[in-house]
Each structure stands twice: as C-alpha cells, then as structure tokens.
C-alpha cells in the first residue's frame, strides 16, 4: 500500500444559520479538515432573510477592543480575496469618521491611537482633506476626520455565497428551508438537531442563528443574552452629483457620529443609517418565519416597516451635512433587525451544561470572518489564536442575565454605538444592582461609585476631601483624565502608605473547592505548588494547553480537603467545573460572603487588639491564612496585600459584614483609619507592579513574558500547559510586559495608548495610573525587550509623551513594608 491516507472528515458538525457567520464558519472548519459539516437555514438561499440579507456592509476595523479589531482585520483580508462571478466581496474604499465638535475631534485622535496600537492604518486629517475625500460635505461644519484607507464595504451576501461554495467543494452541505424545532441531547452532550424536515445527528452544534439565537438557545437549555433591535436604513433618490457612477462606491464610507449617522454610496444614490432614533427592541420569539413574513407584506423576517416619525430629525441632520440632499427625498427605507448584547460584544463558546453546543452569536458582518476563524480554532484545537475573554459566553454574572437586564442594557448599547465613552464610564441603569454589606456605611462617607460586574464599587470617598489640603499641589489633569477621578484618590493613597485604610474587596470572586480529590485537582489545574500545609496561601496561574494565561489565582488551603480561591471572572468557575472529577466540588461563594482589605503600616495596630490570635509577623507570616475572630465576627484572615503595604484580607459571611466593618472602623479611629476606593487601589497596585488579568495579561501571553514566571513550578508533575512552557525559561521573550514612568510629572495616560520606540510603533499600554508615591504616572506596556532607561513615546490624543523604561518593582523592591 502506497500513498497517504485520506484525511478524516472530522466529527459531525451542524451549524444553525446560513448567514455570514454560518457560511464563514463552514468555510473555516472545512479548510481545517472538518468536512462533515451541515448548515441548516430556515429561509431560502442565497438570501435567507436574516441580518446578513439587509446588512449595509460597512467595515470599520478600529475599535477600543483589540480582539474586535483583529476580527475585523481578518474579515477585510479574507473578503478582499473572495470573488463571485468576477465581483469582489470587498470594496476597499476606505473610511472617514467626521468631527463637528472639538470633543469629537479629540476622540478621533484617541481612535487613531487605537488604530496604531492594534496595527490599522489611519490618520487624523483636516477639514480640507475631508472635503477632498467627500466633496458633497459642507466643509464649514467639519473640524476634521479620521481616515482609514483599508476600511470599506463588504458584500455580505456575496461573501456568504463564496464561502459556502468553498465549503461545499470540501464536503459541506447547505440545506435551506429547514426550520429547527429542537436540540437532541444525552448525558449532558448534544447529539443532534431536529427540524421540520428531519433530524440530523451531530457531535457539535453551533448556533449562528443571529437574532434567533435566544430561540435556539432555549431549545438547548442554554441562555443566550442577546437583544435584537431594529435600526433605520434608507436610500435616497438618484443624486445629480453622483450621476454617471461606474462603480457601486468610490468614496470612503462616512460616519457622522455626532448625529449618530453613517453614509455609503449605492451607485448614484446614498444609503443612510441612523442610530439616532429611540431603541426599537424586537422579541426574537415573535419574529415571523420567512414565508409568514412575506405573506404579511414584508420582504424578509429581518426587515420591519420604516418609521417615518423616527427618521425626520436625522433627515434634517443629513441635509445640513450634505447640502446635495436638500433637493432630493428618501426613495425607500426599512428598519433592519440585528443583535446587541449587554456589553456590545459577541457571545462565543461552548456551553458547559450541554457539551458540544456552541454559540457564535451577536456577530456583525464587520467581525464575521474573524469570529468564524476563532471559533473554528477553538472547536478543533481547543483554543483560539486570539484572546476571547471579552466574548466568552460565561462572562456575564447571573445578575446580568435576566431578560429585563438584557433588554435594557442591549437597548442602551444601541443608544451608545457612536457615543464618546470614557474607559471608566459606568452604566447608568439598572443601578444599584449588587451591593456589598457595607454599602450604607459607604454612602454615609460620600462614596463615589462606579460599576463592574453589576457591583457598586467605591472609587473614592468625599469624606476624605479634607485630607487633600495636606498633600500640597497635585499635577493638573486634562479634562479627559480628570473624568471619574478626584484628588481625593491621592489622599487615600497617601493615607494607605502612612496609616491604615479599609478597602471593600467584596467584588473579588471567591470560589470554594472541597473534597478528597481537591488537592490533586488544583495541583493539575494550576502552575504553582499548592501541596502545602493548611494555613498557607499560594499565588498561582491557570494556563491553557498552549501555556497562555487564562487567569491568576490565590489558593488558600484552609483544611486538608478545603480551599478558598480568589479568582477573576465567571470563566474561572466554568473552567474548574469543566475539569473537576467526581470527588471534587467547586462552588462560587462570592454572593454569600464579603471581604475587607485592611492595609497600611498601622494595620496590625488596628487588628491585633480585636483578636486573641497572634497577628505578629512571626505568628502570622506573609501569604498565610487563619480562621479566627475579629471582635464578635468569625473571619478567614489572609495576609495578602495588593497595595504593597502590611495588612490582611478579612472574609466573613454577608450577614456579618456590616458588623465587621463597624468593628474595624471603631477600632481604627484612634489610628486615623479611612475608607479608600479603587482609584487609590489601582495606583498603589501599579506602583508595586501587580498584574491585572484580562488587562495586563491574557491567554495570548505566557507567564515569562508577562513577568509572573515566579508562579510556575516546572518541577511539579503534570499541570495543564506544562509541556508548552518547556524551554521558554531559557529563551528571551520577543516581548515583555514593561513598566514605564512618564517623564513629565503632570502627564497621565489611561491605557490602550500606542507606544513608539525609535519613532516607530512598538506596542501598547495595558494599565496606567498616576503613582502618587512616585510622583509619576506608571504605565505598563507590551513592548519588545528594552534595557532599563530606554526612552519611549506614548501617544496620548495625538501628543507624543516621553516615558522611560523602569526597573520593577518601582516601589519597595525588597518588600520591607509588607513583610514586617
């Protein structure tokens, strides 16, 4: 026998939905050798009637999210290489975002920074260049623009068809007019899909059903936090200024974000989309099937009647910006349905409750091919080549999954599509949702709350305002960095360094691992050695099989078979539950517990008189834990510090939380205790170089380049990701998470700014905050290895700020303040 064996077709995959995502996924799967792929579509092909069928096709690649930008970049690259009957699936006409206010122009400089950081070509241009690119503009209204030459128009239906044909040639099949009526399952796994025309056995099922995603999810028993909304799109009558157009579009796609509008050419007409109208949520369970929608007078299920009353204000804005529209009217319009989530990101991944059931939902044409590639990699190789934590289906808390929450937040995402949003800007409703037991005391101290994961989180306390006078003059901040900030944060940081402060750490996720197999399980799942006596705490990492950092954890061994874990996101719980053997129980105890961080040089003076246990350095060493009492309150005390000062994390049950706070507060008055917020916390932790997972490091990074290799014990047997790390310790990383100090004591950056080395873009900032102890802004950035003292430039709103590579830790390198 000679030759090679034919590749196996892989497992049986059924994709629900033949829109742009389903077709892209079929192409990506079959290109990787999984050819037993069936794509089911309830409507007719090639125009099935979902969001793809009416998509205007605008692809702007630049996004504050590095992941979404990478999705869009791949979509542009792929669609540019596809043709159908000699017609390209992508027109690289470029993009132009306009500013008609100084605030928007400043934001365009920020967006240009994102583009540079993520590797997208773009530049901020003046009004004359905007007029040159778009002669129809009233140039007097324009302050400037952001021009991105590689953006453009995707022909979504053609791209879907091209990819479907490629997938079909490799063995996939596409079946239209098959309405899914059920999902078959057995023993916690998906086994098939039931339609009105028969059943299809499957090892994997992917819901790429678009705004029908919640309907498919309900059949599978899987929650899909997605809200469809209708969005206005209209076409003008022919314009004399565009007469004789020989191509569908020649000018850049245009965004007029100050009025929530966008424009594109359709030969001699303009297409106009508006986000300026009231949210128009759609119940996915009430969307008519294709034939019923047609019989009801509609063109397709995703196309709703145009609401003239919503359009009128936008039409006035259009005519002011483009005077050529004053002599024409709208020829046709519709309200097209597409998907939003509570945070505006896609919903991707495999359900733990129903193994083999995948979601690829809330994906716009802009990101479609990139999402499909990532999901195909995830399905076949066990991980994507991109960090997907922002898109992971597990990312929402239970409190963020109610239908009313999804509807309200999804609708707000629609409203905010073109808004200038600050990175710290919290949602306004529904709040408050989750509060710690100390909430009433915090309100009494004038807490200024921001929000995260549904939690109300104090960022500073107005009660500490009198402390500001003692600081002396602080550097004056620009208007952007001064938003959601107060000089009180500087006072709180100083009080933590000099006296003692209470920090509400309740939102820190807490997991409990119990059972006879708990130790072996955690040894296998994490990088550090947790085989230590009870009463010890270990900093460790969760890696994936390729050595990427999925999370960082603190593991406290409280008893031989009981562990408390400080984790980051719901994905940590999901991952541990997926791998836990029968003799191990993993549960989230966050909501039933609370935590106060007591930190500062006087922390021991405050806590020791309240307990009979020895809290001296000799009696209660660093990274140790005790179950004890503070006053009348039973607590689990852990000697940890995220701010670089002596202190403890004190955990108790939620019902006793208020008593714990009051006990500590009363005892601390003689020591000058204050309550301090997350603004000071973030400053202090960056001065110590403590990493924040999901911001400073993700599964795109390995421990050694991220600077957390100390948490890896390669001599330990058989932990996840170990093989991938072999040899890395002896190899110089091609990049490092690098501490920078801005040279100008008054300069502040906030994160995601590009960093230039020797005049060329070389990386980007992850976390940044002003270091009040150091008197400089601290910024961590992913950069090539650079010697300490190297000068770099950080691009902040178009200004190149000087910074210097520093040696870490920047503050208390010998750990004298913590270990005393």
PDB file of N, CA, C and O in Angstrom, residues 6 16 22 42 61 67 120 224 245 342 366 450 474-475 520 522 588 633 658 691 693 705:
ATOM      1  N   UNK A   6      -6.371   9.306   3.221  1.00  0.00           N
ATOM      2  CA  UNK A   6      -7.218  10.487   3.071  1.00  0.00           C
ATOM      3  C   UNK A   6      -7.540  11.047   4.449  1.00  0.00           C
ATOM      4  O   UNK A   6      -7.723  10.285   5.407  1.00  0.00           O
ATOM      5  N   UNK A  16     -26.332  26.024  12.702  1.00  0.00           N
ATOM      6  CA  UNK A  16     -27.694  26.544  12.544  1.00  0.00           C
ATOM      7  C   UNK A  16     -27.601  27.996  12.097  1.00  0.00           C
ATOM      8  O   UNK A  16     -27.172  28.861  12.849  1.00  0.00           O
ATOM      9  N   UNK A  22     -22.526  31.756   9.757  1.00  0.00           N
ATOM     10  CA  UNK A  22     -22.610  30.319   9.492  1.00  0.00           C
ATOM     11  C   UNK A  22     -21.808  29.909   8.272  1.00  0.00           C
ATOM     12  O   UNK A  22     -21.105  28.892   8.279  1.00  0.00           O
ATOM     13  N   UNK A  42     -33.445  28.224   7.818  1.00  0.00           N
ATOM     14  CA  UNK A  42     -34.903  28.199   7.721  1.00  0.00           C
ATOM     15  C   UNK A  42     -35.423  28.932   6.490  1.00  0.00           C
ATOM     16  O   UNK A  42     -36.489  28.630   5.968  1.00  0.00           O
ATOM     17  N   UNK A  61     -12.590  48.972  10.920  1.00  0.00           N
ATOM     18  CA  UNK A  61     -11.828  47.992  11.691  1.00  0.00           C
ATOM     19  C   UNK A  61     -11.462  48.477  13.093  1.00  0.00           C
ATOM     20  O   UNK A  61     -11.360  47.671  14.015  1.00  0.00           O
ATOM     21  N   UNK A  67      -9.431  42.715  20.385  1.00  0.00           N
ATOM     22  CA  UNK A  67      -9.972  41.492  19.802  1.00  0.00           C
ATOM     23  C   UNK A  67     -10.923  41.799  18.654  1.00  0.00           C
ATOM     24  O   UNK A  67     -10.842  41.191  17.585  1.00  0.00           O
ATOM     25  N   UNK A 120      -3.636  49.088  12.588  1.00  0.00           N
ATOM     26  CA  UNK A 120      -4.512  49.510  11.494  1.00  0.00           C
ATOM     27  C   UNK A 120      -4.004  50.846  10.945  1.00  0.00           C
ATOM     28  O   UNK A 120      -3.687  51.755  11.705  1.00  0.00           O
ATOM     29  N   UNK A 224     -28.897  32.627  26.144  1.00  0.00           N
ATOM     30  CA  UNK A 224     -28.213  33.451  25.145  1.00  0.00           C
ATOM     31  C   UNK A 224     -28.571  34.911  25.429  1.00  0.00           C
ATOM     32  O   UNK A 224     -29.649  35.374  25.048  1.00  0.00           O
ATOM     33  N   UNK A 245     -22.052  57.324 -12.152  1.00  0.00           N
ATOM     34  CA  UNK A 245     -21.173  56.460 -11.355  1.00  0.00           C
ATOM     35  C   UNK A 245     -21.002  55.112 -12.030  1.00  0.00           C
ATOM     36  O   UNK A 245     -21.971  54.477 -12.435  1.00  0.00           O
ATOM     37  N   UNK A 342     -25.563  42.926  26.356  1.00  0.00           N
ATOM     38  CA  UNK A 342     -25.450  43.929  27.411  1.00  0.00           C
ATOM     39  C   UNK A 342     -24.163  44.745  27.382  1.00  0.00           C
ATOM     40  O   UNK A 342     -24.133  45.869  27.874  1.00  0.00           O
ATOM     41  N   UNK A 366     -18.961  43.062  10.124  1.00  0.00           N
ATOM     42  CA  UNK A 366     -17.611  43.596  10.332  1.00  0.00           C
ATOM     43  C   UNK A 366     -16.662  42.561  10.916  1.00  0.00           C
ATOM     44  O   UNK A 366     -15.488  42.505  10.566  1.00  0.00           O
ATOM     45  N   UNK A 450     -18.530  53.673  41.006  1.00  0.00           N
ATOM     46  CA  UNK A 450     -18.580  53.204  39.632  1.00  0.00           C
ATOM     47  C   UNK A 450     -19.090  51.774  39.673  1.00  0.00           C
ATOM     48  O   UNK A 450     -19.489  51.276  40.733  1.00  0.00           O
ATOM     49  N   UNK A 474      -1.175  69.174  43.457  1.00  0.00           N
ATOM     50  CA  UNK A 474      -1.153  67.991  42.603  1.00  0.00           C
ATOM     51  C   UNK A 474      -1.056  68.426  41.152  1.00  0.00           C
ATOM     52  O   UNK A 474      -1.504  69.517  40.794  1.00  0.00           O
ATOM     53  N   UNK A 475      -0.474  67.597  40.301  1.00  0.00           N
ATOM     54  CA  UNK A 475      -0.431  67.941  38.878  1.00  0.00           C
ATOM     55  C   UNK A 475      -1.838  68.157  38.334  1.00  0.00           C
ATOM     56  O   UNK A 475      -2.773  67.427  38.669  1.00  0.00           O
ATOM     57  N   UNK A 520      -5.190  17.226  44.567  1.00  0.00           N
ATOM     58  CA  UNK A 520      -4.671  16.709  43.296  1.00  0.00           C
ATOM     59  C   UNK A 520      -5.252  17.489  42.115  1.00  0.00           C
ATOM     60  O   UNK A 520      -4.558  17.759  41.126  1.00  0.00           O
ATOM     61  N   UNK A 522      -6.283  20.697  42.054  1.00  0.00           N
ATOM     62  CA  UNK A 522      -5.672  22.014  41.941  1.00  0.00           C
ATOM     63  C   UNK A 522      -4.205  21.923  41.544  1.00  0.00           C
ATOM     64  O   UNK A 522      -3.695  22.805  40.823  1.00  0.00           O
ATOM     65  N   UNK A 588     -19.183  28.750  43.708  1.00  0.00           N
ATOM     66  CA  UNK A 588     -18.942  30.180  43.856  1.00  0.00           C
ATOM     67  C   UNK A 588     -19.607  30.650  45.144  1.00  0.00           C
ATOM     68  O   UNK A 588     -20.808  30.512  45.318  1.00  0.00           O
ATOM     69  N   UNK A 633     -16.951  38.646  65.252  1.00  0.00           N
ATOM     70  CA  UNK A 633     -17.184  38.162  63.886  1.00  0.00           C
ATOM     71  C   UNK A 633     -16.194  37.063  63.515  1.00  0.00           C
ATOM     72  O   UNK A 633     -14.968  37.282  63.555  1.00  0.00           O
ATOM     73  N   UNK A 658     -21.559  43.895  57.900  1.00  0.00           N
ATOM     74  CA  UNK A 658     -21.706  45.231  58.468  1.00  0.00           C
ATOM     75  C   UNK A 658     -21.098  45.296  59.862  1.00  0.00           C
ATOM     76  O   UNK A 658     -20.457  46.290  60.233  1.00  0.00           O
ATOM     77  N   UNK A 691      -0.061  42.589  38.507  1.00  0.00           N
ATOM     78  CA  UNK A 691      -0.780  42.459  37.250  1.00  0.00           C
ATOM     79  C   UNK A 691      -2.280  42.313  37.466  1.00  0.00           C
ATOM     80  O   UNK A 691      -2.725  41.765  38.477  1.00  0.00           O
ATOM     81  N   UNK A 693      -5.297  40.495  35.551  1.00  0.00           N
ATOM     82  CA  UNK A 693      -5.623  39.598  34.445  1.00  0.00           C
ATOM     83  C   UNK A 693      -6.764  40.189  33.612  1.00  0.00           C
ATOM     84  O   UNK A 693      -7.674  40.827  34.139  1.00  0.00           O
ATOM     85  N   UNK A 705       6.927  36.055  29.754  1.00  0.00           N
ATOM     86  CA  UNK A 705       6.887  37.378  29.137  1.00  0.00           C
ATOM     87  C   UNK A 705       5.992  38.331  29.931  1.00  0.00           C
ATOM     88  O   UNK A 705       6.178  39.546  29.902  1.00  0.00           O
TER      89      UNK A 705
END
